[in-house]
Coordinates of C-alpha atoms in Angstrom, one line a residue:
M196 CA -74.5 91.8 -70.2
A197 CA -75.2 90.2 -66.5
D198 CA -74.4 86.9 -68.2
K199 CA -70.6 88.5 -68.1
L200 CA -70.9 87.9 -64.0
Q201 CA -71.2 84.2 -64.5
Q202 CA -68.0 84.1 -66.9
E203 CA -65.6 81.5 -65.2
I204 CA -62.6 83.0 -63.1
K205 CA -60.3 81.2 -64.7
F206 CA -60.2 84.2 -67.5
L207 CA -58.9 86.4 -64.7
P208 CA -55.2 88.2 -64.8
G209 CA -53.0 86.0 -63.0
V210 CA -55.6 83.2 -62.7
G211 CA -55.9 80.9 -65.4
P212 CA -56.9 77.3 -65.1
R213 CA -55.1 75.6 -62.8
R214 CA -55.5 78.3 -59.9
A215 CA -59.0 78.1 -60.8
E216 CA -59.2 74.7 -60.2
L217 CA -58.2 75.6 -56.7
F218 CA -60.6 78.2 -55.9
N219 CA -63.5 76.0 -57.5
K220 CA -61.9 72.6 -54.7
E221 CA -60.6 75.2 -51.7
L222 CA -63.4 77.9 -51.7
G223 CA -66.0 76.8 -53.8
I224 CA -65.5 79.7 -56.1
Y225 CA -66.3 79.3 -59.9
T226 CA -67.7 82.8 -61.2
I227 CA -66.3 86.7 -61.2
K228 CA -70.0 87.1 -59.0
D229 CA -69.3 84.3 -56.8
L230 CA -65.8 86.0 -56.0
L231 CA -67.1 89.1 -55.8
Y232 CA -69.4 88.1 -52.8
Y233 CA -66.6 86.3 -51.3
F234 CA -66.2 89.0 -48.3
P235 CA -63.3 89.5 -46.0
Y236 CA -63.9 88.1 -42.8
K237 CA -61.6 91.6 -41.4
H238 CA -60.5 94.5 -41.7
I239 CA -57.0 96.0 -40.3
D240 CA -56.6 99.5 -40.4
R241 CA -53.6 100.8 -41.5
T242 CA -54.0 104.3 -41.7
R243 CA -51.2 104.4 -38.2
I244 CA -47.7 103.8 -38.1
Y245 CA -46.0 103.1 -35.4
S246 CA -42.2 103.5 -34.1
I247 CA -40.0 100.2 -32.8
A248 CA -39.8 101.5 -29.5
E249 CA -43.9 101.3 -29.2
L250 CA -44.1 97.8 -30.4
T251 CA -44.4 95.4 -27.5
P252 CA -46.0 91.6 -28.6
E253 CA -49.3 91.6 -27.0
M254 CA -50.1 93.9 -29.7
P255 CA -52.6 92.9 -32.5
Y256 CA -51.9 93.3 -36.4
I257 CA -49.1 96.8 -36.6
Q258 CA -47.2 98.7 -39.5
V259 CA -43.7 100.4 -39.2
K260 CA -42.0 102.0 -41.8
G261 CA -38.2 101.6 -41.4
K262 CA -35.0 100.6 -43.5
I263 CA -33.5 97.5 -44.0
L264 CA -30.0 97.6 -42.5
G265 CA -28.6 94.1 -43.0
K266 CA -30.3 90.6 -43.8
E267 CA -28.4 87.1 -43.5
I268 CA -29.7 83.2 -44.0
T269 CA -29.4 81.7 -40.7
G270 CA -29.6 77.7 -39.4
V271 CA -29.6 74.6 -41.7
H272 CA -32.2 71.9 -43.4
R273 CA -36.0 73.0 -41.1
K274 CA -34.6 75.8 -39.2
K275 CA -33.2 77.6 -41.9
R276 CA -34.4 81.1 -42.0
L277 CA -34.3 84.5 -43.6
V278 CA -34.1 87.5 -40.9
A279 CA -33.6 91.0 -41.5
V280 CA -33.0 93.8 -39.2
L281 CA -35.4 97.0 -39.4
G282 CA -34.4 99.6 -38.0
D283 CA -36.5 103.5 -37.6
G284 CA -34.6 105.6 -35.3
T285 CA -36.6 104.8 -32.4
G286 CA -35.0 101.2 -32.6
T287 CA -34.6 98.0 -34.4
M288 CA -36.6 95.0 -34.8
E289 CA -36.0 91.4 -36.9
L290 CA -38.4 90.4 -39.7
V291 CA -38.0 86.6 -40.2
W292 CA -38.8 84.3 -43.5
F293 CA -38.8 80.6 -43.0
N294 CA -40.4 80.1 -46.5
G295 CA -39.6 81.3 -50.0
I296 CA -36.2 82.5 -48.8
R297 CA -34.3 82.9 -52.0
W298 CA -36.5 85.0 -53.9
I299 CA -37.5 87.5 -50.8
Q300 CA -33.7 87.5 -50.3
E301 CA -33.5 89.2 -53.9
D302 CA -36.0 91.3 -53.8
I303 CA -35.3 93.0 -50.6
K304 CA -32.6 95.7 -50.3
E305 CA -30.4 96.7 -47.8
G306 CA -31.0 101.0 -47.2
V307 CA -34.3 101.1 -48.8
E308 CA -37.3 102.4 -46.7
Y309 CA -40.0 100.3 -46.4
L310 CA -43.7 99.8 -45.2
V311 CA -43.6 96.6 -43.1
F312 CA -47.2 95.3 -42.0
G313 CA -47.6 92.5 -39.3
R314 CA -48.2 90.8 -35.9
P315 CA -45.5 91.6 -33.9
S316 CA -44.2 88.9 -31.7
V317 CA -40.6 87.9 -29.4
F318 CA -38.6 85.6 -31.5
N319 CA -35.2 84.8 -30.3
G320 CA -35.9 87.1 -27.4
K321 CA -35.9 89.9 -29.8
I322 CA -39.2 91.9 -31.0
S323 CA -40.0 90.3 -34.6
I324 CA -42.6 90.1 -37.3
I325 CA -43.2 86.6 -38.6
H326 CA -43.3 86.8 -42.5
P327 CA -44.2 90.4 -42.8
E328 CA -46.3 92.1 -45.4
M329 CA -43.3 94.5 -47.1
E330 CA -44.0 97.3 -49.6
G331 CA -41.1 100.0 -50.6
A332 CA -42.3 103.6 -49.2
D333 CA -42.1 105.4 -52.0
K334 CA -44.5 103.2 -54.1
K335 CA -47.9 105.0 -54.9
E336 CA -50.0 101.3 -54.1
A337 CA -48.4 101.6 -50.7
V338 CA -50.7 104.7 -49.8
I339 CA -53.8 102.5 -51.1
T340 CA -53.1 99.6 -48.6
S341 CA -52.3 102.0 -45.7
A342 CA -55.9 102.3 -44.8
L343 CA -58.2 99.3 -43.8
Q344 CA -57.1 96.5 -45.5
P345 CA -59.2 93.5 -45.3
F346 CA -58.5 90.0 -45.2
Y347 CA -59.9 86.9 -46.9
S348 CA -60.0 83.1 -45.6
V349 CA -57.9 80.9 -47.5
T350 CA -56.9 77.4 -46.8
E351 CA -53.1 76.1 -46.7
K352 CA -53.3 74.8 -50.5
L353 CA -53.8 78.1 -52.0
R354 CA -51.6 79.8 -49.9
N355 CA -48.8 77.3 -51.1
S356 CA -49.9 77.9 -54.6
F357 CA -49.6 82.0 -53.8
L358 CA -53.5 82.6 -54.0
T359 CA -53.0 84.7 -50.7
S360 CA -55.3 86.9 -48.9
K361 CA -53.6 90.1 -50.9
F362 CA -54.2 88.2 -54.2
I363 CA -57.6 87.9 -53.6
H364 CA -57.7 91.7 -52.6
K365 CA -56.1 92.8 -56.0
L366 CA -58.8 90.1 -58.0
E367 CA -61.4 92.2 -56.2
G368 CA -60.3 95.3 -57.4
I369 CA -60.0 93.8 -61.5
I370 CA -63.8 92.6 -60.6
L371 CA -64.8 96.0 -59.0
Q372 CA -63.2 98.1 -61.7
Q373 CA -64.5 96.1 -64.9
Y374 CA -67.6 93.8 -63.5
L375 CA -69.9 96.8 -60.8
P376 CA -71.8 98.3 -63.2
L377 CA -73.0 94.8 -64.4
V378 CA -74.5 94.2 -60.5
K379 CA -78.5 94.9 -60.2
E380 CA -79.9 96.9 -57.4
T381 CA -82.0 93.9 -55.5
L382 CA -83.9 96.1 -52.8
P383 CA -86.8 98.1 -53.6
E384 CA -86.0 102.2 -53.6
Y385 CA -88.7 102.6 -50.9
L386 CA -86.6 100.7 -48.6
I387 CA -83.1 101.5 -49.3
K388 CA -84.2 104.9 -49.1
K389 CA -85.8 104.6 -45.5
L390 CA -83.4 102.5 -44.0
N391 CA -80.7 105.3 -45.6
F392 CA -78.8 101.8 -47.0
L393 CA -76.3 102.2 -49.6
S394 CA -77.0 101.1 -53.3
L395 CA -76.0 97.3 -53.8
Q396 CA -72.9 98.7 -56.0
E397 CA -71.6 101.0 -53.2
A398 CA -71.8 98.1 -50.5
L399 CA -70.0 95.9 -52.8
W400 CA -66.8 98.5 -53.4
N401 CA -67.1 98.9 -50.0
I402 CA -66.8 95.6 -48.3
H403 CA -63.3 95.1 -50.7
Y404 CA -62.4 98.7 -50.8
P405 CA -63.4 100.9 -47.9
V406 CA -62.7 104.7 -48.1
S407 CA -63.6 104.8 -44.8
A408 CA -64.4 103.1 -41.3
E409 CA -68.1 104.4 -41.4
M410 CA -68.6 103.5 -45.2
L411 CA -67.1 100.0 -44.2
R412 CA -70.2 99.8 -40.9
R413 CA -72.9 100.9 -43.8
A414 CA -71.3 98.5 -46.4
T415 CA -71.3 95.5 -43.4
M416 CA -74.9 96.6 -42.5
R417 CA -76.1 96.6 -45.9
L418 CA -75.1 93.5 -46.9
K419 CA -75.8 91.7 -43.6
F420 CA -79.5 93.0 -43.9
E421 CA -80.1 91.2 -47.1
E422 CA -79.0 88.1 -46.7
L423 CA -81.0 88.1 -43.5
F424 CA -83.8 89.6 -45.7
Y425 CA -84.1 87.6 -48.1
I426 CA -83.5 84.1 -45.4
Q427 CA -86.6 85.7 -44.2
L428 CA -88.4 85.9 -47.1
T429 CA -87.8 82.8 -48.2
L430 CA -88.9 81.4 -44.5
L431 CA -92.1 83.1 -44.5
S432 CA -93.0 82.1 -48.3
R433 CA -92.7 78.7 -47.3
K434 CA -94.7 79.1 -43.9
S435 CA -97.5 80.8 -46.0
N436 CA -97.2 78.0 -48.9
R437 CA -97.6 75.2 -45.7
E438 CA -100.6 76.8 -44.8
R439 CA -102.3 77.4 -47.8
H440 CA -101.8 74.1 -49.3
I441 CA -101.2 71.3 -46.2
K442 CA -103.9 71.0 -43.9
G443 CA -103.3 69.6 -40.5
F444 CA -105.2 67.0 -38.6
V445 CA -108.5 68.7 -35.9
F446 CA -107.4 67.6 -32.7
S447 CA -110.8 69.0 -31.8
K448 CA -110.7 66.9 -28.2
V449 CA -109.1 67.0 -25.1
G450 CA -110.2 63.7 -23.7
D451 CA -109.6 60.4 -21.1
Y452 CA -106.0 60.5 -21.4
F453 CA -105.3 64.0 -20.6
H454 CA -107.4 64.4 -18.2
H455 CA -107.1 61.1 -16.1
F456 CA -103.0 62.6 -17.0
Y457 CA -103.7 66.1 -14.8
Q458 CA -106.0 65.0 -12.3
H459 CA -104.2 61.7 -11.0
N460 CA -100.7 61.2 -12.0
L461 CA -99.5 64.9 -12.6
S462 CA -98.4 65.3 -8.7
F463 CA -97.1 68.8 -9.2
S464 CA -98.5 71.7 -10.5
L465 CA -97.1 73.2 -13.8
T466 CA -96.3 76.5 -14.1
E467 CA -97.6 79.3 -15.8
A468 CA -95.3 79.6 -18.8
Q469 CA -96.0 75.4 -19.4
K470 CA -99.8 76.5 -19.1
R471 CA -99.4 79.0 -21.7
V472 CA -97.2 76.8 -24.0
I473 CA -99.8 73.9 -23.4
K474 CA -102.9 76.5 -25.1
E475 CA -100.7 77.6 -27.6
I476 CA -100.0 74.4 -28.7
R477 CA -103.6 73.3 -28.4
R478 CA -104.7 76.1 -30.1
D479 CA -102.3 75.3 -32.9
M480 CA -103.4 71.6 -33.0
G481 CA -106.9 72.3 -33.2
S482 CA -106.9 75.2 -35.9
G483 CA -107.1 72.9 -38.9
R484 CA -103.7 73.7 -40.2
Q485 CA -100.8 71.7 -39.7
M486 CA -98.7 72.9 -36.4
N487 CA -95.3 73.8 -36.7
R488 CA -93.8 75.3 -33.9
L489 CA -90.1 75.6 -31.9
L490 CA -90.6 75.1 -28.1
Q491 CA -87.8 77.5 -26.2
G492 CA -87.0 76.2 -22.6
D493 CA -83.8 76.3 -20.2
V494 CA -83.0 72.6 -18.9
G495 CA -85.1 71.5 -16.2
S496 CA -88.2 74.1 -17.6
G497 CA -90.5 71.1 -18.5
K498 CA -90.4 70.7 -22.1
T499 CA -90.5 66.7 -21.8
L500 CA -93.8 67.4 -19.7
V501 CA -95.3 69.9 -21.8
A502 CA -94.1 66.8 -25.2
L503 CA -96.1 64.8 -23.6
M504 CA -99.2 66.4 -22.7
A505 CA -99.4 67.6 -25.9
M506 CA -98.4 63.8 -26.9
L507 CA -101.6 62.7 -25.3
I508 CA -104.0 65.3 -26.8
A509 CA -102.9 63.3 -30.1
L510 CA -104.2 60.4 -28.2
D511 CA -107.3 61.7 -27.2
N512 CA -107.9 62.0 -31.3
G513 CA -106.6 58.7 -32.3
Y514 CA -103.5 59.4 -33.3
Q515 CA -100.0 58.1 -32.3
A516 CA -96.9 60.3 -31.5
C517 CA -93.7 60.3 -31.7
L518 CA -90.1 61.9 -30.1
M519 CA -87.0 61.9 -31.9
A520 CA -83.7 62.4 -29.8
P521 CA -80.6 63.1 -31.3
T522 CA -78.8 60.4 -29.0
E523 CA -79.9 57.1 -27.5
I524 CA -78.5 58.3 -23.9
L525 CA -80.9 61.4 -24.2
A526 CA -83.8 59.0 -26.0
Q527 CA -83.4 56.4 -22.4
Q528 CA -83.9 59.2 -21.1
H529 CA -87.0 60.5 -22.8
Y530 CA -88.4 57.3 -22.4
R531 CA -87.8 56.4 -18.8
T532 CA -89.3 59.8 -17.9
F533 CA -92.7 58.9 -19.7
L534 CA -93.0 55.8 -18.2
R535 CA -92.6 56.9 -14.8
F536 CA -95.1 60.1 -16.0
L537 CA -97.7 57.3 -17.3
E538 CA -97.3 54.7 -14.9
G539 CA -101.1 52.6 -14.1
M540 CA -102.5 54.5 -17.2
D541 CA -103.4 51.9 -20.5
V542 CA -101.1 53.7 -22.7
Y543 CA -97.9 51.3 -25.0
V544 CA -95.0 53.6 -25.2
H545 CA -92.1 52.1 -26.6
L546 CA -87.9 53.0 -27.4
L547 CA -86.5 52.6 -30.8
T548 CA -82.9 52.7 -30.9
G549 CA -79.8 51.7 -33.0
S550 CA -78.9 49.3 -30.3
S551 CA -82.2 47.8 -30.3
K552 CA -82.7 43.6 -30.7
K553 CA -84.2 42.6 -34.1
S554 CA -87.0 40.5 -32.3
E555 CA -87.6 44.1 -30.6
R556 CA -87.8 45.8 -33.7
Q557 CA -90.0 43.6 -35.5
E558 CA -92.6 43.8 -32.3
I559 CA -92.3 47.3 -32.5
E560 CA -92.7 47.9 -36.0
E561 CA -95.7 45.2 -36.4
A562 CA -97.7 47.2 -33.3
L563 CA -96.6 50.8 -34.9
K564 CA -98.3 49.4 -38.5
S565 CA -101.4 47.9 -36.0
G566 CA -101.8 51.3 -34.4
K567 CA -101.4 49.1 -31.0
L568 CA -98.0 51.3 -30.3
Q569 CA -99.1 54.9 -29.0
I570 CA -96.1 56.6 -28.3
L571 CA -92.6 55.9 -30.2
I572 CA -89.3 57.1 -28.6
G573 CA -86.6 56.9 -30.4
T574 CA -83.1 58.1 -32.4
H575 CA -82.6 58.2 -35.7
A576 CA -83.8 54.2 -36.3
L577 CA -87.2 56.4 -36.6
L578 CA -86.1 57.4 -39.8
E579 CA -85.8 54.1 -41.0
D580 CA -88.0 53.2 -44.1
N581 CA -89.4 50.0 -42.4
V582 CA -90.6 52.2 -39.5
E583 CA -94.6 52.9 -40.8
F584 CA -97.4 54.6 -38.6
S585 CA -100.8 53.6 -38.8
N586 CA -101.8 56.8 -38.0
L587 CA -98.7 59.5 -36.8
G588 CA -100.5 62.5 -35.7
L589 CA -97.6 64.6 -33.7
A590 CA -94.3 64.4 -34.4
I591 CA -91.3 66.0 -31.7
I592 CA -88.1 66.3 -32.7
D593 CA -85.9 67.3 -29.4
E594 CA -82.6 69.2 -30.1
Q595 CA -84.0 70.0 -33.2
H596 CA -80.3 72.1 -34.5
R597 CA -78.8 68.6 -33.8
F598 CA -80.8 67.3 -37.5
G599 CA -80.4 68.1 -40.5
V600 CA -83.3 69.3 -42.9
V601 CA -83.4 66.1 -44.6
Q602 CA -83.6 64.2 -41.8
R603 CA -86.3 66.4 -40.0
A604 CA -88.3 66.0 -43.5
R605 CA -88.2 62.4 -43.2
L606 CA -89.9 62.1 -40.2
R607 CA -92.6 64.9 -41.2
N608 CA -93.1 62.8 -43.8
K609 CA -93.8 59.1 -42.4
N610 CA -97.5 60.0 -42.7
A611 CA -99.6 60.4 -45.7
N612 CA -101.0 63.6 -44.5
P613 CA -98.0 65.3 -42.7
P614 CA -98.5 65.2 -38.6
H615 CA -98.2 68.0 -36.5
V616 CA -94.8 69.2 -35.4
L617 CA -93.1 70.1 -32.6
V618 CA -89.5 70.9 -32.1
M619 CA -87.5 71.5 -28.5
T620 CA -84.2 73.0 -28.1
A621 CA -82.7 74.0 -24.4
T622 CA -80.3 76.7 -26.6
P623 CA -81.3 79.8 -25.9
I624 CA -81.8 81.6 -28.8
P625 CA -83.0 85.2 -28.7
R626 CA -87.2 86.0 -29.9
T627 CA -85.9 88.3 -32.9
L628 CA -83.1 85.5 -33.9
A629 CA -85.5 82.5 -33.5
M630 CA -87.8 84.6 -36.2
T631 CA -85.0 84.9 -38.7
L632 CA -83.3 81.1 -38.2
Y633 CA -86.7 79.5 -38.3
G634 CA -89.1 82.0 -39.3
D635 CA -91.1 79.1 -41.0
L636 CA -91.6 78.2 -37.4
D637 CA -93.7 80.1 -34.2
V638 CA -92.2 80.1 -31.1
S639 CA -92.9 79.1 -27.8
V640 CA -90.9 79.9 -24.8
I641 CA -91.0 78.0 -21.3
D642 CA -89.4 81.6 -19.6
E643 CA -89.8 79.9 -15.9
L644 CA -88.6 77.0 -13.9
P645 CA -90.6 74.9 -11.7
P646 CA -90.3 76.2 -8.1
G647 CA -87.6 74.6 -5.8
R648 CA -85.2 74.7 -8.2
K649 CA -81.7 75.5 -6.8
P650 CA -80.0 78.5 -8.5
V651 CA -77.3 77.8 -10.1
Q652 CA -73.9 79.4 -9.0
T653 CA -71.6 80.1 -11.1
I654 CA -67.5 81.0 -9.7
H655 CA -64.7 82.6 -11.9
F656 CA -61.2 80.9 -10.8
S657 CA -58.1 83.1 -12.3
E658 CA -55.3 81.2 -14.5
S659 CA -53.3 81.6 -11.1
R660 CA -55.7 79.9 -9.0
R661 CA -56.0 77.0 -10.9
S662 CA -54.5 74.3 -7.3
E663 CA -56.9 76.0 -5.1
M664 CA -59.9 74.9 -8.2
Y665 CA -58.8 71.4 -8.5
A666 CA -58.4 71.2 -4.2
F667 CA -62.1 72.5 -4.4
L668 CA -63.0 69.6 -7.0
K669 CA -61.8 67.1 -4.6
K670 CA -63.2 68.2 -1.8
Q671 CA -67.0 67.8 -3.9
I672 CA -65.9 64.6 -5.2
A673 CA -65.4 63.4 -1.6
L674 CA -69.0 64.5 -0.5
G675 CA -70.2 62.6 -3.2
R676 CA -70.5 65.0 -6.1
Q677 CA -69.7 64.4 -9.6
I678 CA -68.5 66.5 -12.0
Y679 CA -67.8 68.0 -16.0
I680 CA -65.0 69.7 -17.6
V681 CA -65.7 70.9 -20.5
Y682 CA -63.2 71.5 -23.4
P683 CA -64.0 73.4 -26.3
L684 CA -61.7 71.2 -28.7
I685 CA -60.6 67.8 -28.9
K686 CA -56.8 68.5 -30.4
E687 CA -54.6 71.4 -29.7
S688 CA -54.7 73.4 -32.7
E689 CA -51.9 75.3 -34.3
K690 CA -54.6 78.4 -34.9
S691 CA -56.0 78.1 -31.1
D692 CA -54.3 78.8 -27.3
Y693 CA -57.7 76.9 -26.4
K694 CA -56.9 74.0 -24.0
A695 CA -57.3 70.8 -25.9
L696 CA -59.7 67.9 -24.5
E697 CA -56.5 65.2 -25.2
Q698 CA -54.0 67.1 -23.5
G699 CA -56.2 68.6 -20.8
Y700 CA -57.4 65.0 -20.2
A701 CA -53.6 63.6 -19.3
A702 CA -52.7 66.5 -17.2
L703 CA -56.4 65.6 -15.3
Q704 CA -55.2 62.1 -14.9
K705 CA -51.9 63.3 -13.1
I706 CA -54.0 65.2 -10.7
F707 CA -56.5 62.7 -10.1
P708 CA -55.0 59.8 -10.2
E709 CA -56.3 56.0 -10.2
P710 CA -57.7 54.1 -7.9
H711 CA -59.1 57.4 -5.8
Y712 CA -60.3 58.6 -8.5
R713 CA -62.3 57.2 -11.7
L714 CA -62.7 59.7 -15.3
C715 CA -63.8 59.6 -18.6
M716 CA -63.4 61.2 -21.5
V717 CA -66.4 62.0 -24.0
H718 CA -66.3 64.0 -27.5
G719 CA -68.1 64.1 -30.7
K720 CA -66.0 62.0 -32.7
M721 CA -66.3 58.9 -30.5
R722 CA -68.7 56.2 -32.1
P723 CA -72.1 56.0 -30.7
A724 CA -71.6 53.0 -28.7
E725 CA -68.4 54.3 -26.7
K726 CA -70.0 57.7 -25.6
D727 CA -73.2 56.0 -24.3
R728 CA -71.6 53.8 -22.4
A729 CA -69.2 56.2 -20.8
M730 CA -72.2 58.4 -20.1
M731 CA -74.1 55.6 -18.9
A732 CA -71.4 55.0 -16.2
F733 CA -71.1 58.4 -15.2
K734 CA -75.0 58.4 -14.9
E735 CA -75.0 55.3 -12.6
G736 CA -72.4 57.2 -10.2
N737 CA -69.2 54.9 -11.2
I738 CA -67.1 58.0 -12.6
H739 CA -66.3 61.0 -10.8
I740 CA -65.2 63.3 -13.2
M741 CA -66.3 63.0 -16.8
V742 CA -63.9 65.4 -19.5
A743 CA -65.6 66.4 -22.2
T744 CA -66.5 68.5 -25.3
T745 CA -69.6 70.6 -25.3
V746 CA -71.1 67.0 -27.1
I747 CA -72.8 66.3 -23.2
E748 CA -75.1 69.7 -23.6
V749 CA -77.2 66.8 -25.2
G750 CA -78.6 64.9 -22.9

């Protein structure tokens, strides 16, 4: 019986093979169960009916009830549109359609009362709703949809084939009525009672057809809990399996490399947080089980120093260590930092990136195989098959969320016996969330900055003070300082009112003209070499303003 949930969706009313193929390609939905678990991304309250006199363009989705007073087709070619006038006794508004004009014109009748739903805006100086949803006010189905209406994410291709959010909602209703009894409970009964959860069947019904706002809240809670619960179970199972079957190298001593560095090369005191984390790492690496630890700390908290000291413990026990960073700039930065910290010590450190010369690569590969090269720092180049370690004992991954699961696994597999693994991030992750996302990792946090660090000053400028802000930036440049300007997007999106990088960069070039000011642009879609050139020019002080997306958070 339960196999019916695995039936293809092409057998559902109104779908068929062609539409099913669109669902497959656009949403990854193949079966009845896939569609049942395709949840709305939001619900809109349709319990209130507004009067037309109340409407403003700032409102979100609203619902009005009124009669069609007139309709006409205006404009030609691309500007052709159907405009209907709706009145409710308190005022009038326009309903506008640019697509499907012919059949919509035939469908809506003058003098008939409709429930109209949509987002109000101003079009041609009048309050309007573009492409509203409409139902006859006397229809029984209008009562059903006048509550919490779900909205499902659909693509342009689906919309063009009339596979709208509303169509998906109707399919969900058919599935719930015919197939819901086949859905088996997935959580233990005692847990459902203890947490006062809805049953899985109740939750699925109320996520698609909520009886009330409270039942929607409870359905959402149940389904979100279940998802996180099974993610956590999977991760903890993986961790338990690793601890049972994978033995870690035992780093039993802290020897000359570590002590010499601590006594002679470290010119300042470690923070208490750094000391605590180093103890946690030492305990892991000496336990006989493989270390798998997440090190979290803000920029400037001293994660790199902790990583280096962990590497020195590996060296003291006769093993090699490596550090993988997501960009060449960051790898070079780590390399220079390590050389500075290890000055005067007999430690062989090298850098391997995509731009390393062939002769240099050959030298690195040979030294690595022989065990002569003790610490290797690099980018994805470390993952290449010909990069073979003699005895890798510790692998460190910086900004680990920038690497995929497969890439991280390939680095772990560089040794016959998996090395200890330390992953680092500057992204602030609450401990409870870290336990959920990285349940197979132990978590260490450096929650203290070294003394003497200047506090970050945050100032908010409203749009009306934009010219004042630009004057402030020019003053900072005159004082010899540099500036990042960060945009969330590369190009302006129709779905977003964010300022886009390319438009913003063009505008800034007029405000900060050459040759007085030098600007550069950096974003994730640039070629790595281009990006690194721009970052290096900024680092060397040849650029006043870097206009970038959030790609600059790494390195």
